[in-house]
Amino acid sequence: MSELNKIALKIISNGKGILAADESNGTMTKRLEAVKVNSTPENRLAFRETLFSSESMKDCIGGVILFDETINQDSSSGKSIPNLISDSGAVPGIKVDTGAKDLANSTEEKITEGLDGLRERLKKYYDLGARFAKWRGVYSITEKYPSQLAISSNAHSLARYSALVQESGMVPIVEPEVLMDGNHSADVCLSKTSVVIKKCFEELILHKIDLSGIILKPNMILNGNLSKNKISNEEISLKTLECLKNSVPKEVPGIAFLSGGQSEVEACENLNLINKNNDTNFIMTYSYGRALQQSALKVWSKNIKDTKATQNTFNHRAKMCSLAAQGKWSRELENK
Ligand code: 13P
């Protein structure tokens, strides 16, 4: 078993998943302003530290993705944030892309940047304690998009990023996110997501990536958020499995879904059914941002000193996600 494979398995095994707390300062400011909290470095740290010191970190969270600001911060006890996370048993990770910019010659689409100087940045993050990294490519669905240009160029960047991350001794999270925005059907999402993921693996293989030392972070197969069609959670789980079976090489140890705008409960219900119906060898778990933090952020914003109330809310969400990652979630447990 390679070192990278061991790290990947540590992050996603035994009902554990990933807490994606790597919102850029711009995104975090939107989230904090929405609950009427000032977005200062101190407040961003206070919320995140509250989550990272929660009881559920031990049993439910295998990895935490950090933003550059947070990986450089110290907790109130004086411990560095990556040390606080690794002391709880989870693996610290770092978002290393520098964001999605307009793609030249197809400016309604995006290309993710951040390759320049990446080798040097990775060394610094490794020394700070990171053992995995994240890079998100983003694609939208319309009749003509994603274009071949967006599909190829983002896959190429994901592969070059993955090669540098593995070279530095860390596990790359490969995140090709096909957005849910639009009125397309789940079948369109299925066919377009399959093309996107297949191209990513074509490039990863070309760039000689050790596929046993990555984690794929895809979207689930959903109707567009403006679609009038109804689709059951069971159908979502079956279409998601169909997509991954036809596009992911069997060497990949695991798949950690993004929540992508699903509600907290939806994201658990769908993941639970994916696991109940899972007829693959892939571990299927979560790498949720909003679906792990939304309720906790609301509670925290009411009284940022009430650590206990925030942690209780976060612990419940983390527990529900962990049960879903084992196919053991239910609405009854959700409402307990
Ligand atoms: P969401 O779960 O809120 O989609 O965030 C996950 C993530 O890391 C997106 O890059």
mmCIF file of C-alpha atoms in Angstrom, residues 58-316:
data_model
loop_
_atom_site.group_PDB
_atom_site.id
_atom_site.type_symbol
_atom_site.label_atom_id
_atom_site.label_comp_id
_atom_site.label_asym_id
_atom_site.label_seq_id
_atom_site.Cartn_x
_atom_site.Cartn_y
_atom_site.Cartn_z
ATOM 1 C CA LYS A 58 -12.784 12.406 16.409
ATOM 2 C CA ASP A 59 -15.287 9.966 14.892
ATOM 3 C CA CYS A 60 -16.856 11.720 11.895
ATOM 4 C CA ILE A 61 -14.264 13.997 10.296
ATOM 5 C CA GLY A 62 -11.264 12.375 8.594
ATOM 6 C CA GLY A 63 -9.954 15.523 6.925
ATOM 7 C CA VAL A 64 -10.452 19.286 6.998
ATOM 8 C CA ILE A 65 -9.779 21.482 3.967
ATOM 9 C CA LEU A 66 -8.382 24.852 5.011
ATOM 10 C CA PHE A 67 -7.919 28.162 3.244
ATOM 11 C CA ASP A 68 -4.463 29.815 3.224
ATOM 12 C CA GLU A 69 -5.462 32.293 5.956
ATOM 13 C CA THR A 70 -6.607 29.550 8.357
ATOM 14 C CA ILE A 71 -3.664 27.169 7.935
ATOM 15 C CA ASN A 72 -1.435 30.043 9.089
ATOM 16 C CA GLN A 73 -3.536 30.901 12.172
ATOM 17 C CA ASP A 74 -3.147 29.774 15.797
ATOM 18 C CA SER A 75 -6.042 28.595 17.938
ATOM 19 C CA SER A 76 -6.927 30.339 21.216
ATOM 20 C CA SER A 77 -4.877 27.736 23.138
ATOM 21 C CA GLY A 78 -1.818 28.757 21.135
ATOM 22 C CA LYS A 79 -1.760 25.528 19.111
ATOM 23 C CA SER A 80 -1.550 26.008 15.352
ATOM 24 C CA ILE A 81 -4.782 25.229 13.481
ATOM 25 C CA PRO A 82 -3.259 22.285 11.550
ATOM 26 C CA ASN A 83 -2.004 20.848 14.882
ATOM 27 C CA LEU A 84 -5.423 21.304 16.476
ATOM 28 C CA ILE A 85 -6.897 19.287 13.597
ATOM 29 C CA SER A 86 -4.291 16.515 13.589
ATOM 30 C CA ASP A 87 -4.502 16.182 17.391
ATOM 31 C CA SER A 88 -8.205 15.346 16.947
ATOM 32 C CA GLY A 89 -7.195 12.498 14.605
ATOM 33 C CA ALA A 90 -8.175 14.217 11.340
ATOM 34 C CA VAL A 91 -5.833 15.111 8.475
ATOM 35 C CA PRO A 92 -5.280 18.811 7.673
ATOM 36 C CA GLY A 93 -5.708 19.737 3.998
ATOM 37 C CA ILE A 94 -5.348 22.906 1.962
ATOM 38 C CA LYS A 95 -7.121 24.506 -0.991
ATOM 39 C CA VAL A 96 -4.369 25.398 -3.450
ATOM 40 C CA ASP A 97 -6.209 26.695 -6.498
ATOM 41 C CA THR A 98 -6.489 30.461 -6.738
ATOM 42 C CA GLY A 99 -9.989 30.517 -8.140
ATOM 43 C CA ALA A 100 -11.963 30.163 -11.361
ATOM 44 C CA LYS A 101 -11.411 32.919 -13.956
ATOM 45 C CA ASP A 102 -13.025 33.582 -17.352
ATOM 46 C CA LEU A 103 -11.759 31.094 -19.933
ATOM 47 C CA ALA A 104 -10.237 32.974 -22.866
ATOM 48 C CA ASN A 105 -12.114 32.231 -26.116
ATOM 49 C CA SER A 106 -15.091 30.898 -24.150
ATOM 50 C CA THR A 107 -15.588 33.655 -21.616
ATOM 51 C CA GLU A 108 -18.957 32.431 -20.349
ATOM 52 C CA GLU A 109 -17.022 29.482 -18.944
ATOM 53 C CA LYS A 110 -14.333 29.219 -16.276
ATOM 54 C CA ILE A 111 -10.791 27.928 -15.989
ATOM 55 C CA THR A 112 -9.261 27.383 -12.577
ATOM 56 C CA GLU A 113 -5.893 29.039 -11.964
ATOM 57 C CA GLY A 114 -3.064 28.459 -9.491
ATOM 58 C CA LEU A 115 -0.362 26.350 -11.164
ATOM 59 C CA ASP A 116 2.338 29.041 -11.181
ATOM 60 C CA GLY A 117 4.576 28.669 -8.127
ATOM 61 C CA LEU A 118 2.501 25.723 -6.907
ATOM 62 C CA ARG A 119 5.488 23.434 -6.216
ATOM 63 C CA GLU A 120 6.926 26.011 -3.783
ATOM 64 C CA ARG A 121 3.563 26.709 -2.120
ATOM 65 C CA LEU A 122 3.040 22.968 -1.601
ATOM 66 C CA LYS A 123 6.372 22.674 0.235
ATOM 67 C CA LYS A 124 5.296 25.432 2.600
ATOM 68 C CA TYR A 125 1.902 23.783 3.224
ATOM 69 C CA TYR A 126 3.518 20.390 3.826
ATOM 70 C CA ASP A 127 5.771 21.977 6.449
ATOM 71 C CA LEU A 128 2.708 23.523 8.102
ATOM 72 C CA GLY A 129 1.217 20.007 8.404
ATOM 73 C CA ALA A 130 -1.033 19.595 5.333
ATOM 74 C CA ARG A 131 -1.195 16.069 3.917
ATOM 75 C CA PHE A 132 -3.813 16.590 1.230
ATOM 76 C CA ALA A 133 -4.823 19.377 -1.148
ATOM 77 C CA LYS A 134 -7.851 20.496 -3.114
ATOM 78 C CA TRP A 135 -8.369 22.032 -6.559
ATOM 79 C CA ARG A 136 -11.837 22.728 -7.936
ATOM 80 C CA GLY A 137 -12.659 22.907 -11.625
ATOM 81 C CA VAL A 138 -16.117 24.316 -12.321
ATOM 82 C CA TYR A 139 -18.392 23.652 -15.288
ATOM 83 C CA SER A 140 -21.869 24.890 -16.099
ATOM 84 C CA ILE A 141 -24.538 23.089 -18.066
ATOM 85 C CA THR A 142 -26.354 24.737 -20.979
ATOM 86 C CA GLU A 143 -27.152 23.352 -24.401
ATOM 87 C CA LYS A 144 -23.623 24.120 -25.646
ATOM 88 C CA TYR A 145 -21.690 23.975 -22.379
ATOM 89 C CA PRO A 146 -19.469 22.664 -21.001
ATOM 90 C CA SER A 147 -17.478 23.101 -24.210
ATOM 91 C CA GLN A 148 -14.679 20.772 -25.267
ATOM 92 C CA LEU A 149 -12.330 23.660 -24.511
ATOM 93 C CA ALA A 150 -13.500 23.947 -20.877
ATOM 94 C CA ILE A 151 -13.561 20.176 -20.426
ATOM 95 C CA SER A 152 -10.003 19.698 -21.779
ATOM 96 C CA SER A 153 -8.352 22.699 -20.189
ATOM 97 C CA ASN A 154 -9.770 22.093 -16.705
ATOM 98 C CA ALA A 155 -8.878 18.380 -16.899
ATOM 99 C CA HIS A 156 -5.329 19.315 -17.911
ATOM 100 C CA SER A 157 -4.996 21.712 -14.959
ATOM 101 C CA LEU A 158 -6.411 19.151 -12.520
ATOM 102 C CA ALA A 159 -3.828 16.634 -13.760
ATOM 103 C CA ARG A 160 -0.868 19.022 -13.511
ATOM 104 C CA TYR A 161 -1.997 20.027 -10.020
ATOM 105 C CA SER A 162 -2.368 16.359 -9.002
ATOM 106 C CA ALA A 163 1.135 15.508 -10.230
ATOM 107 C CA LEU A 164 2.693 18.323 -8.186
ATOM 108 C CA VAL A 165 0.649 17.426 -5.095
ATOM 109 C CA GLN A 166 1.678 13.763 -5.246
ATOM 110 C CA GLU A 167 5.302 14.785 -5.834
ATOM 111 C CA SER A 168 5.123 16.792 -2.587
ATOM 112 C CA GLY A 169 3.868 13.756 -0.631
ATOM 113 C CA MET A 170 0.236 14.804 -0.391
ATOM 114 C CA VAL A 171 -3.083 13.403 -1.652
ATOM 115 C CA PRO A 172 -4.840 15.484 -4.320
ATOM 116 C CA ILE A 173 -8.584 15.915 -4.084
ATOM 117 C CA VAL A 174 -9.688 16.087 -7.698
ATOM 118 C CA GLU A 175 -12.843 18.197 -7.853
ATOM 119 C CA PRO A 176 -14.581 18.639 -11.179
ATOM 120 C CA GLU A 177 -17.829 20.345 -10.125
ATOM 121 C CA VAL A 178 -20.633 20.385 -12.669
ATOM 122 C CA LEU A 179 -22.951 23.035 -11.262
ATOM 123 C CA MET A 180 -26.640 22.415 -10.586
ATOM 124 C CA ASP A 181 -27.652 25.842 -11.999
ATOM 125 C CA GLY A 182 -30.119 25.593 -14.885
ATOM 126 C CA ASN A 183 -33.274 23.826 -16.022
ATOM 127 C CA HIS A 184 -31.613 20.702 -17.421
ATOM 128 C CA SER A 185 -32.734 17.188 -16.519
ATOM 129 C CA ALA A 186 -30.807 14.726 -14.383
ATOM 130 C CA ASP A 187 -30.133 12.672 -17.532
ATOM 131 C CA VAL A 188 -28.362 15.651 -19.103
ATOM 132 C CA CYS A 189 -26.405 16.105 -15.858
ATOM 133 C CA LEU A 190 -25.525 12.400 -16.010
ATOM 134 C CA SER A 191 -24.208 12.471 -19.574
ATOM 135 C CA LYS A 192 -22.315 15.775 -19.200
ATOM 136 C CA THR A 193 -20.807 14.863 -15.814
ATOM 137 C CA SER A 194 -19.664 11.504 -17.232
ATOM 138 C CA VAL A 195 -17.845 13.235 -20.106
ATOM 139 C CA VAL A 196 -16.199 15.688 -17.679
ATOM 140 C CA ILE A 197 -15.003 12.968 -15.272
ATOM 141 C CA LYS A 198 -13.781 10.672 -18.072
ATOM 142 C CA LYS A 199 -11.674 13.473 -19.501
ATOM 143 C CA CYS A 200 -10.201 14.182 -16.061
ATOM 144 C CA PHE A 201 -9.059 10.576 -15.738
ATOM 145 C CA GLU A 202 -7.678 10.553 -19.285
ATOM 146 C CA GLU A 203 -5.442 13.499 -18.298
ATOM 147 C CA LEU A 204 -4.604 12.086 -14.830
ATOM 148 C CA ILE A 205 -3.409 8.880 -16.501
ATOM 149 C CA LEU A 206 -1.392 10.829 -19.102
ATOM 150 C CA HIS A 207 0.289 12.701 -16.244
ATOM 151 C CA LYS A 208 1.143 9.378 -14.524
ATOM 152 C CA ILE A 209 -0.928 10.010 -11.398
ATOM 153 C CA ASP A 210 -1.043 7.203 -8.819
ATOM 154 C CA LEU A 211 -4.812 6.740 -8.884
ATOM 155 C CA SER A 212 -4.751 4.841 -5.578
ATOM 156 C CA GLY A 213 -3.519 8.071 -3.963
ATOM 157 C CA ILE A 214 -6.275 10.492 -4.962
ATOM 158 C CA ILE A 215 -9.820 11.200 -3.809
ATOM 159 C CA LEU A 216 -12.422 12.214 -6.407
ATOM 160 C CA LYS A 217 -14.809 14.975 -5.324
ATOM 161 C CA PRO A 218 -17.704 15.071 -7.781
ATOM 162 C CA ASN A 219 -21.224 16.456 -7.804
ATOM 163 C CA MET A 220 -24.179 14.124 -7.418
ATOM 164 C CA ILE A 221 -26.418 13.642 -10.445
ATOM 165 C CA LEU A 222 -29.358 16.017 -9.941
ATOM 166 C CA ASN A 223 -31.947 17.901 -11.951
ATOM 167 C CA GLY A 224 -30.985 21.512 -12.624
ATOM 168 C CA ASN A 225 -32.181 23.751 -9.782
ATOM 169 C CA LEU A 226 -34.629 25.513 -12.161
ATOM 170 C CA SER A 227 -36.021 22.291 -13.629
ATOM 171 C CA LYS A 228 -39.727 21.622 -13.097
ATOM 172 C CA ASN A 229 -39.221 17.849 -13.279
ATOM 173 C CA LYS A 230 -39.310 15.874 -10.072
ATOM 174 C CA ILE A 231 -36.802 13.149 -9.376
ATOM 175 C CA SER A 232 -36.756 10.844 -6.355
ATOM 176 C CA ASN A 233 -33.774 10.496 -4.031
ATOM 177 C CA GLU A 234 -33.610 6.840 -5.074
ATOM 178 C CA GLU A 235 -33.236 7.874 -8.739
ATOM 179 C CA ILE A 236 -30.560 10.430 -7.790
ATOM 180 C CA SER A 237 -28.571 7.707 -6.049
ATOM 181 C CA LEU A 238 -28.883 5.258 -8.962
ATOM 182 C CA LYS A 239 -27.951 7.836 -11.606
ATOM 183 C CA THR A 240 -24.997 9.011 -9.501
ATOM 184 C CA LEU A 241 -23.761 5.425 -9.196
ATOM 185 C CA GLU A 242 -24.262 4.850 -12.939
ATOM 186 C CA CYS A 243 -22.176 7.946 -13.715
ATOM 187 C CA LEU A 244 -19.298 6.922 -11.438
ATOM 188 C CA LYS A 245 -19.318 3.302 -12.611
ATOM 189 C CA ASN A 246 -18.894 4.392 -16.206
ATOM 190 C CA SER A 247 -16.257 7.063 -15.604
ATOM 191 C CA VAL A 248 -14.018 6.282 -12.587
ATOM 192 C CA PRO A 249 -11.126 3.760 -12.792
ATOM 193 C CA LYS A 250 -11.304 1.028 -10.161
ATOM 194 C CA GLU A 251 -7.912 1.956 -8.613
ATOM 195 C CA VAL A 252 -9.445 5.094 -7.087
ATOM 196 C CA PRO A 253 -10.044 4.351 -3.370
ATOM 197 C CA GLY A 254 -12.871 6.718 -2.744
ATOM 198 C CA ILE A 255 -15.304 9.363 -3.735
ATOM 199 C CA ALA A 256 -16.220 12.289 -1.475
ATOM 200 C CA PHE A 257 -19.179 14.267 -2.799
ATOM 201 C CA LEU A 258 -19.584 18.034 -2.608
ATOM 202 C CA SER A 259 -22.983 19.254 -1.423
ATOM 203 C CA GLY A 260 -23.208 21.936 -4.114
ATOM 204 C CA GLY A 261 -26.293 23.769 -2.867
ATOM 205 C CA GLN A 262 -28.318 20.793 -1.626
ATOM 206 C CA SER A 263 -29.880 21.297 1.800
ATOM 207 C CA GLU A 264 -28.236 19.611 4.756
ATOM 208 C CA VAL A 265 -30.897 16.903 4.922
ATOM 209 C CA GLU A 266 -31.009 16.294 1.144
ATOM 210 C CA ALA A 267 -27.237 15.893 1.057
ATOM 211 C CA CYS A 268 -27.508 13.216 3.770
ATOM 212 C CA GLU A 269 -30.514 11.438 2.292
ATOM 213 C CA ASN A 270 -28.870 11.175 -1.130
ATOM 214 C CA LEU A 271 -25.509 10.038 0.247
ATOM 215 C CA ASN A 272 -27.281 7.445 2.391
ATOM 216 C CA LEU A 273 -29.075 5.955 -0.631
ATOM 217 C CA ILE A 274 -25.873 6.007 -2.689
ATOM 218 C CA ASN A 275 -24.315 3.864 0.039
ATOM 219 C CA LYS A 276 -27.312 1.566 0.377
ATOM 220 C CA ASN A 277 -27.232 0.950 -3.384
ATOM 221 C CA ASN A 278 -23.436 0.978 -3.713
ATOM 222 C CA ASP A 279 -22.436 -2.040 -5.804
ATOM 223 C CA THR A 280 -18.883 -0.772 -6.417
ATOM 224 C CA ASN A 281 -15.691 -1.072 -4.383
ATOM 225 C CA PHE A 282 -15.417 2.709 -4.009
ATOM 226 C CA ILE A 283 -15.849 4.219 -0.549
ATOM 227 C CA MET A 284 -18.601 6.836 -0.938
ATOM 228 C CA THR A 285 -18.509 9.675 1.558
ATOM 229 C CA TYR A 286 -18.850 13.441 1.967
ATOM 230 C CA SER A 287 -16.698 16.488 1.492
ATOM 231 C CA TYR A 288 -19.323 19.017 2.445
ATOM 232 C CA GLY A 289 -18.986 22.730 3.008
ATOM 233 C CA ARG A 290 -22.447 24.225 3.306
ATOM 234 C CA ALA A 291 -24.174 20.938 4.207
ATOM 235 C CA LEU A 292 -21.953 20.582 7.289
ATOM 236 C CA GLN A 293 -21.767 24.208 8.387
ATOM 237 C CA GLN A 294 -24.991 26.026 7.526
ATOM 238 C CA SER A 295 -27.001 25.365 10.712
ATOM 239 C CA ALA A 296 -23.933 25.677 12.927
ATOM 240 C CA LEU A 297 -23.160 29.079 11.408
ATOM 241 C CA LYS A 298 -26.706 30.284 12.108
ATOM 242 C CA VAL A 299 -26.542 29.188 15.743
ATOM 243 C CA TRP A 300 -23.052 30.669 16.175
ATOM 244 C CA SER A 301 -24.110 34.018 14.723
ATOM 245 C CA LYS A 302 -26.771 34.414 17.443
ATOM 246 C CA ASN A 303 -24.090 34.313 20.153
ATOM 247 C CA ILE A 304 -20.526 33.794 19.054
ATOM 248 C CA LYS A 305 -19.501 33.123 22.665
ATOM 249 C CA ASP A 306 -21.871 30.137 22.968
ATOM 250 C CA THR A 307 -19.407 27.520 21.788
ATOM 251 C CA LYS A 308 -21.461 24.668 23.188
ATOM 252 C CA ALA A 309 -24.620 25.430 21.201
ATOM 253 C CA THR A 310 -22.644 25.750 17.952
ATOM 254 C CA GLN A 311 -20.771 22.531 18.620
ATOM 255 C CA ASN A 312 -23.965 20.622 19.456
ATOM 256 C CA THR A 313 -25.434 21.656 16.110
ATOM 257 C CA PHE A 314 -22.252 20.797 14.207
ATOM 258 C CA ASN A 315 -21.901 17.452 16.024
ATOM 259 C CA HIS A 316 -25.418 16.473 14.960
#
